[in-house]
């Protein structure tokens, strides 16, 4: 049976690793703050002491890290995965990362005789706990097949992200970018409606009852209709900007102009300039209202 | 019982008038091309000979006209509704019209001692036939209440568009504008995905299976994933541009900047410049692909 | 010798008509507010009582009217120029007008056996007084040639606007649109500079001393560097918006996307929404500063 | 007298260093490709063997490097300037660099007890040879004063870039960004003119004879009017994109939305996607023409 190492036990990584344990896999876990690994021991996990240990432990190493800097350090440093994994080993990066880093990792793993898969996930911590994530897997088909039992332990569905890891990586980026565009469009639409005397609640009903009856519009339309940007930020303006910049950087690399992403970028910068860096990223709509004289 | 006159028996107006007949209302119908009115006679309608006749016939006159020019002519000409209706009569404009015209109609009806409601509809001909339209009613609450039985004959739900007709008018405009933004965002996202090796079908599944599981994305995402812009245009680039321009004009009147609408406008102009005026308006995605070098 | 009728004696038209008088032409003048015509009598002008009189008086009728509504009324009403001018007569429209109106005028004059030239001017009242306007003449070459002595009395240079009146009309629109873009670009650049500690006066020197040593940058860069938007508006935000909308409408007619014009439009709308409709249109930079948190 | 080390003898650096020699300064020169330094020996320069040597040689070290990577290596590597210069030494970075790198350099020099000035230049190689550069100097006033004799040997004028190096750095970035905007605005304006029958040469004359009589418009307007993008690229689309991205990155760091820069970015990406990466960056206008159906 495959031995698995799991690196990164944050809000998403912890429940994902837990699902793998519960499914009976042999799982070694590593987290920079070691204490976070302890609760997994009772579920069968082996606590590992270092990235090097993880590299040696797993036939498959899964990483669920928060940003490029963390993944780059774990994978590419002298004592990192690429240097330490056994030839033929598989590294599956499950975080949301830039195309540039994914391309660099593809090359580095290839040079080292390792296999690399990008498998970003859709869903939030409760979905991770319930094993209900969407998983977008990109990489060589045989390697993705090998990982499929692991994906099944963590997710409700695996999407074919293509035979190159960048395909899967960009899918997650595009998903988040389109969400930003939805919020921006609602911000503009609600501002126009309000200035013309249309009750925000009516507009919300009209949209979500019809063409836009989906979580993106239900969740963010509600926040915008209620102008409730500051109480319980789920995803901050700063984090939203990071995601939009990932889309723009991907566009720069692939020579794809993204005018809608530009608008989201500018709106988020303006929100941040107004002191709303920590508000929910739908504060974009608040900025739109402001430049509309509301 | 209220006597109703219905003007405009096009693809939407015909089934709407038919529903009113079937519900037992006293309905007079007028259409510029008179032959279209005939089939309604067997359902109980009285055929009217002119706009003037319609003005005199109805306690409530409903208009379902294709554009501003048609409604303006019917309502404001010397032999039009405003000149011909009896004091206290109600005119309900159910087409999609500019805020500027709605404002002019409010004033004209007011000056003539008439009541005016804007009640644009959501849905396509099959929904009109089934009495399943969404109806956004804006105007004085007592007048809207008077019309509610008529709306119930035609629609599944009436949305409160506010106490001013412009509020309801803008709701329809905003709905269509946000749809344009969804198409544009998908166009950009699919182009980026394709250039990074992501299968279009996978991206479609990812989007519609998750945050974007709604008709806007299912219908137009499918067309974009299949690059099927030219076979069965539902809504042409020219018509789409008209709708986006309605949003921009509303924004100009209300001093609301609409950067996302600008992008849709430019994209549609570019599609038209490329010779795709009659393609489905999601040809926006085709233009995006072209400037991405695809 | 040609008899000339001049309609529209505003801030520009008055000195232009005066130059024609001084050059010895036979000039009849008409203005809606008749008193404005009086001072030209001593310079040799004949005061005309109506547009009809002007239509009959001139072999060439020059109009210098403030907007489309005024020109449309003067030219196209039942007692207007097209109805009243003698066959073969020449109408030269020297104001800044929409492409749509110019196209309609071309058709109307053509149908009536009249000749039509669009000849918008560059320069402000002092240049008009000094006969130093730039004149962009578009129309049939023989007709433009006939008018050249008149242009020489009013201007320093005549530019070839092409053999169709729309060409000249669009030249003026493009000139003003590019000016708007310059102001917007400076607004963005000065905001970025200020947030990074660059003295505005230095940036002004750098720009105007080098690549941008031209009136557009010297005049508006100074206002922006001094943040002096409110004291002596030369050209208001409302007027600026009107010009940008002329460019956008021209783009819509010709299927030309104009993303930079969109930005100027949105910026001006935002300035107007903030209550700055009457400020100098470079208040665009003030809005940019505001969304930058300055 | 101050001893000077000059690092980076490219198309700009070589003539700049030569001017310093000719002015009688004690100049040590270093270039990665050593042969480029030879011709300066006859003008009095001392050839240095390494960055370390340069660090030790100069009371003032001037760097004129092509990009961030080169400057970062020269300044921050273990054997670089920051590690090697004598306490109190001055490093003047004269290339065009990102705000992020300049900020990092400020901190690094400060920690090492060194003084740092950013002094980017305006002008091309012939201006450098003639000592006619514009120099934007940003840093502590006493340090800038110390460097002023050097600036006088190389430039026609020193602009006060503020007391922080980032101010001067951003000035150069803003200058280039506004140039990009000028090109974009012309691209849009010429496309609109051409579709309306306006001769491109006329538009060029109108613009450069009036409000836009400055090098930015004369140089690039000519290329656009002549559609001469491919023969003698002065500054490629790739290089132009690099400059626009510097502006956008500065905006991200300072929370300044830059919608005009976004448009330039997208236009350049589209040109690159079309295979025009090596064309003159005014190929932006070619892309605009293409999406206008020309």
PDB file of C-alpha atoms in Angstrom, chain C residues 17-216:
ATOM      1  CA  UNK C  17     -18.290  86.387 -37.816  1.00  0.00           C
ATOM      2  CA  UNK C  18     -16.404  89.584 -36.973  1.00  0.00           C
ATOM      3  CA  UNK C  19     -13.306  88.293 -38.757  1.00  0.00           C
ATOM      4  CA  UNK C  20     -15.370  87.599 -41.854  1.00  0.00           C
ATOM      5  CA  UNK C  21     -16.754  91.153 -41.760  1.00  0.00           C
ATOM      6  CA  UNK C  22     -13.307  92.636 -41.299  1.00  0.00           C
ATOM      7  CA  UNK C  23     -12.031  90.698 -44.296  1.00  0.00           C
ATOM      8  CA  UNK C  24     -14.567  92.503 -46.437  1.00  0.00           C
ATOM      9  CA  UNK C  25     -17.086  89.724 -46.996  1.00  0.00           C
ATOM     10  CA  UNK C  26     -20.791  90.425 -47.328  1.00  0.00           C
ATOM     11  CA  UNK C  27     -22.027  88.922 -44.081  1.00  0.00           C
ATOM     12  CA  UNK C  28     -25.568  88.584 -42.790  1.00  0.00           C
ATOM     13  CA  UNK C  29     -25.755  87.506 -39.157  1.00  0.00           C
ATOM     14  CA  UNK C  30     -28.453  85.814 -37.123  1.00  0.00           C
ATOM     15  CA  UNK C  31     -28.604  84.986 -33.452  1.00  0.00           C
ATOM     16  CA  UNK C  32     -31.544  83.776 -31.394  1.00  0.00           C
ATOM     17  CA  UNK C  33     -30.877  86.547 -28.883  1.00  0.00           C
ATOM     18  CA  UNK C  34     -30.845  89.373 -31.449  1.00  0.00           C
ATOM     19  CA  UNK C  35     -28.988  91.934 -29.331  1.00  0.00           C
ATOM     20  CA  UNK C  36     -25.752  89.975 -29.704  1.00  0.00           C
ATOM     21  CA  UNK C  37     -25.711  90.803 -33.407  1.00  0.00           C
ATOM     22  CA  UNK C  38     -25.768  94.608 -33.002  1.00  0.00           C
ATOM     23  CA  UNK C  39     -22.043  95.217 -32.412  1.00  0.00           C
ATOM     24  CA  UNK C  40     -21.271  93.563 -35.755  1.00  0.00           C
ATOM     25  CA  UNK C  41     -23.264  96.154 -37.687  1.00  0.00           C
ATOM     26  CA  UNK C  42     -20.493  98.712 -37.325  1.00  0.00           C
ATOM     27  CA  UNK C  43     -18.138  96.136 -38.826  1.00  0.00           C
ATOM     28  CA  UNK C  44     -20.380  95.853 -41.856  1.00  0.00           C
ATOM     29  CA  UNK C  45     -22.748  93.008 -41.010  1.00  0.00           C
ATOM     30  CA  UNK C  46     -26.404  92.913 -41.961  1.00  0.00           C
ATOM     31  CA  UNK C  47     -28.655  91.736 -39.156  1.00  0.00           C
ATOM     32  CA  UNK C  48     -31.048  88.965 -40.199  1.00  0.00           C
ATOM     33  CA  UNK C  49     -34.357  88.320 -38.481  1.00  0.00           C
ATOM     34  CA  UNK C  50     -34.736  84.570 -38.719  1.00  0.00           C
ATOM     35  CA  UNK C  51     -33.153  81.311 -39.786  1.00  0.00           C
ATOM     36  CA  UNK C  52     -35.304  81.501 -42.913  1.00  0.00           C
ATOM     37  CA  UNK C  53     -33.850  84.879 -43.752  1.00  0.00           C
ATOM     38  CA  UNK C  54     -30.354  83.505 -43.243  1.00  0.00           C
ATOM     39  CA  UNK C  55     -31.157  80.551 -45.476  1.00  0.00           C
ATOM     40  CA  UNK C  56     -32.173  82.879 -48.275  1.00  0.00           C
ATOM     41  CA  UNK C  57     -29.390  85.431 -47.666  1.00  0.00           C
ATOM     42  CA  UNK C  58     -26.324  83.297 -47.952  1.00  0.00           C
ATOM     43  CA  UNK C  59     -24.689  81.494 -50.814  1.00  0.00           C
ATOM     44  CA  UNK C  60     -22.794  80.011 -47.941  1.00  0.00           C
ATOM     45  CA  UNK C  61     -24.406  79.599 -44.534  1.00  0.00           C
ATOM     46  CA  UNK C  62     -22.047  79.075 -41.613  1.00  0.00           C
ATOM     47  CA  UNK C  63     -23.401  77.704 -38.367  1.00  0.00           C
ATOM     48  CA  UNK C  64     -21.530  77.814 -35.058  1.00  0.00           C
ATOM     49  CA  UNK C  65     -23.942  76.234 -32.624  1.00  0.00           C
ATOM     50  CA  UNK C  66     -23.405  74.854 -29.206  1.00  0.00           C
ATOM     51  CA  UNK C  67     -24.818  71.385 -29.508  1.00  0.00           C
ATOM     52  CA  UNK C  68     -26.712  68.878 -31.621  1.00  0.00           C
ATOM     53  CA  UNK C  69     -30.128  70.072 -30.533  1.00  0.00           C
ATOM     54  CA  UNK C  70     -29.435  73.628 -31.681  1.00  0.00           C
ATOM     55  CA  UNK C  71     -27.942  72.604 -35.022  1.00  0.00           C
ATOM     56  CA  UNK C  72     -30.655  70.064 -35.650  1.00  0.00           C
ATOM     57  CA  UNK C  73     -33.339  72.684 -35.075  1.00  0.00           C
ATOM     58  CA  UNK C  74     -31.639  75.311 -37.243  1.00  0.00           C
ATOM     59  CA  UNK C  75     -30.988  72.918 -40.093  1.00  0.00           C
ATOM     60  CA  UNK C  76     -33.847  70.458 -40.101  1.00  0.00           C
ATOM     61  CA  UNK C  77     -36.981  72.197 -38.870  1.00  0.00           C
ATOM     62  CA  UNK C  78     -39.705  73.123 -41.342  1.00  0.00           C
ATOM     63  CA  UNK C  79     -38.468  76.715 -41.431  1.00  0.00           C
ATOM     64  CA  UNK C  80     -34.815  75.669 -41.271  1.00  0.00           C
ATOM     65  CA  UNK C  81     -31.821  75.807 -43.579  1.00  0.00           C
ATOM     66  CA  UNK C  82     -32.445  72.634 -45.539  1.00  0.00           C
ATOM     67  CA  UNK C  83     -35.970  73.752 -46.350  1.00  0.00           C
ATOM     68  CA  UNK C  84     -35.027  77.358 -47.064  1.00  0.00           C
ATOM     69  CA  UNK C  85     -31.659  77.479 -48.819  1.00  0.00           C
ATOM     70  CA  UNK C  86     -31.412  77.904 -52.555  1.00  0.00           C
ATOM     71  CA  UNK C  87     -30.465  74.810 -54.548  1.00  0.00           C
ATOM     72  CA  UNK C  88     -26.678  74.565 -54.761  1.00  0.00           C
ATOM     73  CA  UNK C  89     -26.164  76.535 -51.580  1.00  0.00           C
ATOM     74  CA  UNK C  90     -23.454  75.529 -49.118  1.00  0.00           C
ATOM     75  CA  UNK C  91     -23.938  74.925 -45.405  1.00  0.00           C
ATOM     76  CA  UNK C  92     -20.775  74.784 -43.301  1.00  0.00           C
ATOM     77  CA  UNK C  93     -21.310  73.452 -39.776  1.00  0.00           C
ATOM     78  CA  UNK C  94     -18.438  74.670 -37.589  1.00  0.00           C
ATOM     79  CA  UNK C  95     -19.526  73.457 -34.161  1.00  0.00           C
ATOM     80  CA  UNK C  96     -18.630  70.175 -32.488  1.00  0.00           C
ATOM     81  CA  UNK C  97     -21.380  67.701 -33.298  1.00  0.00           C
ATOM     82  CA  UNK C  98     -22.132  64.011 -33.174  1.00  0.00           C
ATOM     83  CA  UNK C  99     -21.337  61.773 -36.108  1.00  0.00           C
ATOM     84  CA  UNK C 100     -24.949  60.688 -36.126  1.00  0.00           C
ATOM     85  CA  UNK C 101     -26.205  64.226 -36.676  1.00  0.00           C
ATOM     86  CA  UNK C 102     -23.550  64.951 -39.294  1.00  0.00           C
ATOM     87  CA  UNK C 103     -24.590  61.825 -41.167  1.00  0.00           C
ATOM     88  CA  UNK C 104     -28.230  62.886 -41.008  1.00  0.00           C
ATOM     89  CA  UNK C 105     -27.326  66.348 -42.275  1.00  0.00           C
ATOM     90  CA  UNK C 106     -25.298  64.923 -45.152  1.00  0.00           C
ATOM     91  CA  UNK C 107     -28.331  62.968 -46.244  1.00  0.00           C
ATOM     92  CA  UNK C 108     -30.787  65.827 -45.780  1.00  0.00           C
ATOM     93  CA  UNK C 109     -28.664  68.355 -47.698  1.00  0.00           C
ATOM     94  CA  UNK C 110     -28.032  65.848 -50.420  1.00  0.00           C
ATOM     95  CA  UNK C 111     -31.712  65.151 -50.869  1.00  0.00           C
ATOM     96  CA  UNK C 112     -32.397  68.889 -51.066  1.00  0.00           C
ATOM     97  CA  UNK C 113     -29.707  69.568 -53.665  1.00  0.00           C
ATOM     98  CA  UNK C 114     -27.543  71.434 -51.158  1.00  0.00           C
ATOM     99  CA  UNK C 115     -23.842  71.087 -50.363  1.00  0.00           C
ATOM    100  CA  UNK C 116     -22.716  70.341 -46.828  1.00  0.00           C
ATOM    101  CA  UNK C 117     -19.328  70.779 -45.162  1.00  0.00           C
ATOM    102  CA  UNK C 118     -18.314  69.934 -41.616  1.00  0.00           C
ATOM    103  CA  UNK C 119     -15.597  72.306 -40.433  1.00  0.00           C
ATOM    104  CA  UNK C 120     -15.092  72.152 -36.686  1.00  0.00           C
ATOM    105  CA  UNK C 121     -12.511  74.470 -35.199  1.00  0.00           C
ATOM    106  CA  UNK C 122      -9.588  74.130 -32.802  1.00  0.00           C
ATOM    107  CA  UNK C 123      -8.911  76.985 -30.449  1.00  0.00           C
ATOM    108  CA  UNK C 124     -10.653  79.141 -27.902  1.00  0.00           C
ATOM    109  CA  UNK C 125     -12.215  82.625 -28.086  1.00  0.00           C
ATOM    110  CA  UNK C 126      -8.912  84.577 -28.099  1.00  0.00           C
ATOM    111  CA  UNK C 127      -7.745  82.501 -31.079  1.00  0.00           C
ATOM    112  CA  UNK C 128     -11.063  83.161 -32.789  1.00  0.00           C
ATOM    113  CA  UNK C 129     -10.611  86.918 -32.276  1.00  0.00           C
ATOM    114  CA  UNK C 130      -7.105  86.779 -33.688  1.00  0.00           C
ATOM    115  CA  UNK C 131      -8.115  84.696 -36.696  1.00  0.00           C
ATOM    116  CA  UNK C 132      -5.832  81.974 -35.430  1.00  0.00           C
ATOM    117  CA  UNK C 133      -8.176  79.017 -35.288  1.00  0.00           C
ATOM    118  CA  UNK C 134      -7.329  75.662 -36.720  1.00  0.00           C
ATOM    119  CA  UNK C 135     -10.101  74.605 -39.066  1.00  0.00           C
ATOM    120  CA  UNK C 136     -10.721  70.996 -40.048  1.00  0.00           C
ATOM    121  CA  UNK C 137     -12.673  70.937 -43.284  1.00  0.00           C
ATOM    122  CA  UNK C 138     -14.446  67.820 -44.495  1.00  0.00           C
ATOM    123  CA  UNK C 139     -16.579  67.619 -47.621  1.00  0.00           C
ATOM    124  CA  UNK C 140     -16.450  67.564 -51.408  1.00  0.00           C
ATOM    125  CA  UNK C 141     -13.109  69.109 -52.440  1.00  0.00           C
ATOM    126  CA  UNK C 142     -14.644  71.717 -54.762  1.00  0.00           C
ATOM    127  CA  UNK C 143     -16.966  72.924 -52.033  1.00  0.00           C
ATOM    128  CA  UNK C 144     -14.174  73.077 -49.480  1.00  0.00           C
ATOM    129  CA  UNK C 145     -12.135  75.068 -52.015  1.00  0.00           C
ATOM    130  CA  UNK C 146     -14.987  77.531 -52.407  1.00  0.00           C
ATOM    131  CA  UNK C 147     -15.029  78.036 -48.649  1.00  0.00           C
ATOM    132  CA  UNK C 148     -11.271  78.350 -48.252  1.00  0.00           C
ATOM    133  CA  UNK C 149     -11.219  82.200 -48.391  1.00  0.00           C
ATOM    134  CA  UNK C 150     -13.676  82.222 -45.515  1.00  0.00           C
ATOM    135  CA  UNK C 151     -11.575  79.769 -43.536  1.00  0.00           C
ATOM    136  CA  UNK C 152      -8.549  81.967 -44.157  1.00  0.00           C
ATOM    137  CA  UNK C 153     -10.328  84.939 -42.647  1.00  0.00           C
ATOM    138  CA  UNK C 154     -10.971  82.961 -39.477  1.00  0.00           C
ATOM    139  CA  UNK C 155      -8.069  80.600 -39.102  1.00  0.00           C
ATOM    140  CA  UNK C 156      -4.336  80.120 -39.211  1.00  0.00           C
ATOM    141  CA  UNK C 157      -4.550  76.777 -40.978  1.00  0.00           C
ATOM    142  CA  UNK C 158      -7.063  74.523 -42.673  1.00  0.00           C
ATOM    143  CA  UNK C 159      -6.648  70.796 -42.189  1.00  0.00           C
ATOM    144  CA  UNK C 160      -7.887  68.325 -44.784  1.00  0.00           C
ATOM    145  CA  UNK C 161     -10.638  66.435 -42.971  1.00  0.00           C
ATOM    146  CA  UNK C 162     -11.348  64.179 -45.921  1.00  0.00           C
ATOM    147  CA  UNK C 163     -13.971  64.185 -48.642  1.00  0.00           C
ATOM    148  CA  UNK C 164     -16.788  63.255 -46.263  1.00  0.00           C
ATOM    149  CA  UNK C 165     -18.043  65.629 -43.597  1.00  0.00           C
ATOM    150  CA  UNK C 166     -17.933  62.880 -40.946  1.00  0.00           C
ATOM    151  CA  UNK C 167     -14.159  62.706 -41.279  1.00  0.00           C
ATOM    152  CA  UNK C 168     -13.734  66.302 -40.158  1.00  0.00           C
ATOM    153  CA  UNK C 169     -16.362  65.927 -37.458  1.00  0.00           C
ATOM    154  CA  UNK C 170     -14.616  62.937 -35.986  1.00  0.00           C
ATOM    155  CA  UNK C 171     -11.254  64.717 -36.033  1.00  0.00           C
ATOM    156  CA  UNK C 172     -12.490  67.243 -33.514  1.00  0.00           C
ATOM    157  CA  UNK C 173     -14.062  64.497 -31.424  1.00  0.00           C
ATOM    158  CA  UNK C 174     -10.817  62.509 -31.457  1.00  0.00           C
ATOM    159  CA  UNK C 175      -8.783  65.568 -30.520  1.00  0.00           C
ATOM    160  CA  UNK C 176     -10.921  66.186 -27.450  1.00  0.00           C
ATOM    161  CA  UNK C 177     -11.016  62.514 -26.556  1.00  0.00           C
ATOM    162  CA  UNK C 178      -7.226  62.274 -26.617  1.00  0.00           C
ATOM    163  CA  UNK C 179      -7.121  65.328 -24.386  1.00  0.00           C
ATOM    164  CA  UNK C 180      -9.396  63.570 -21.910  1.00  0.00           C
ATOM    165  CA  UNK C 181      -7.051  60.578 -21.978  1.00  0.00           C
ATOM    166  CA  UNK C 182      -4.070  62.830 -21.247  1.00  0.00           C
ATOM    167  CA  UNK C 183      -5.810  64.246 -18.218  1.00  0.00           C
ATOM    168  CA  UNK C 184      -6.785  60.802 -16.990  1.00  0.00           C
ATOM    169  CA  UNK C 185      -3.239  59.500 -17.444  1.00  0.00           C
ATOM    170  CA  UNK C 186      -1.852  62.458 -15.537  1.00  0.00           C
ATOM    171  CA  UNK C 187      -4.435  61.955 -12.811  1.00  0.00           C
ATOM    172  CA  UNK C 188      -3.278  58.387 -12.356  1.00  0.00           C
ATOM    173  CA  UNK C 189       0.387  59.291 -12.593  1.00  0.00           C
ATOM    174  CA  UNK C 190       0.223  62.157 -10.126  1.00  0.00           C
ATOM    175  CA  UNK C 191      -1.707  60.009  -7.632  1.00  0.00           C
ATOM    176  CA  UNK C 192       0.903  57.292  -7.865  1.00  0.00           C
ATOM    177  CA  UNK C 193       3.693  59.839  -7.559  1.00  0.00           C
ATOM    178  CA  UNK C 194       2.184  61.512  -4.528  1.00  0.00           C
ATOM    179  CA  UNK C 195       1.660  58.236  -2.710  1.00  0.00           C
ATOM    180  CA  UNK C 196       5.326  57.423  -3.300  1.00  0.00           C
ATOM    181  CA  UNK C 197       6.598  60.774  -2.034  1.00  0.00           C
ATOM    182  CA  UNK C 198       7.310  62.403  -5.390  1.00  0.00           C
ATOM    183  CA  UNK C 199       6.678  66.176  -5.290  1.00  0.00           C
ATOM    184  CA  UNK C 200       3.903  67.031  -7.756  1.00  0.00           C
ATOM    185  CA  UNK C 201       5.801  70.045  -9.008  1.00  0.00           C
ATOM    186  CA  UNK C 202       8.784  67.844  -9.903  1.00  0.00           C
ATOM    187  CA  UNK C 203       6.618  65.450 -11.835  1.00  0.00           C
ATOM    188  CA  UNK C 204       5.083  68.381 -13.662  1.00  0.00           C
ATOM    189  CA  UNK C 205       8.538  69.651 -14.623  1.00  0.00           C
ATOM    190  CA  UNK C 206       9.726  66.224 -15.704  1.00  0.00           C
ATOM    191  CA  UNK C 207       6.741  65.619 -17.948  1.00  0.00           C
ATOM    192  CA  UNK C 208       6.456  69.029 -19.575  1.00  0.00           C
ATOM    193  CA  UNK C 209      10.186  69.493 -19.960  1.00  0.00           C
ATOM    194  CA  UNK C 210      10.457  66.275 -21.912  1.00  0.00           C
ATOM    195  CA  UNK C 211       8.200  63.966 -23.845  1.00  0.00           C
ATOM    196  CA  UNK C 212       5.072  65.893 -22.941  1.00  0.00           C
ATOM    197  CA  UNK C 213       6.082  69.508 -23.552  1.00  0.00           C
ATOM    198  CA  UNK C 214       2.771  70.490 -25.140  1.00  0.00           C
ATOM    199  CA  UNK C 215      -0.255  72.581 -24.155  1.00  0.00           C
ATOM    200  CA  UNK C 216      -2.371  69.605 -23.110  1.00  0.00           C
TER     201      UNK C 216
END
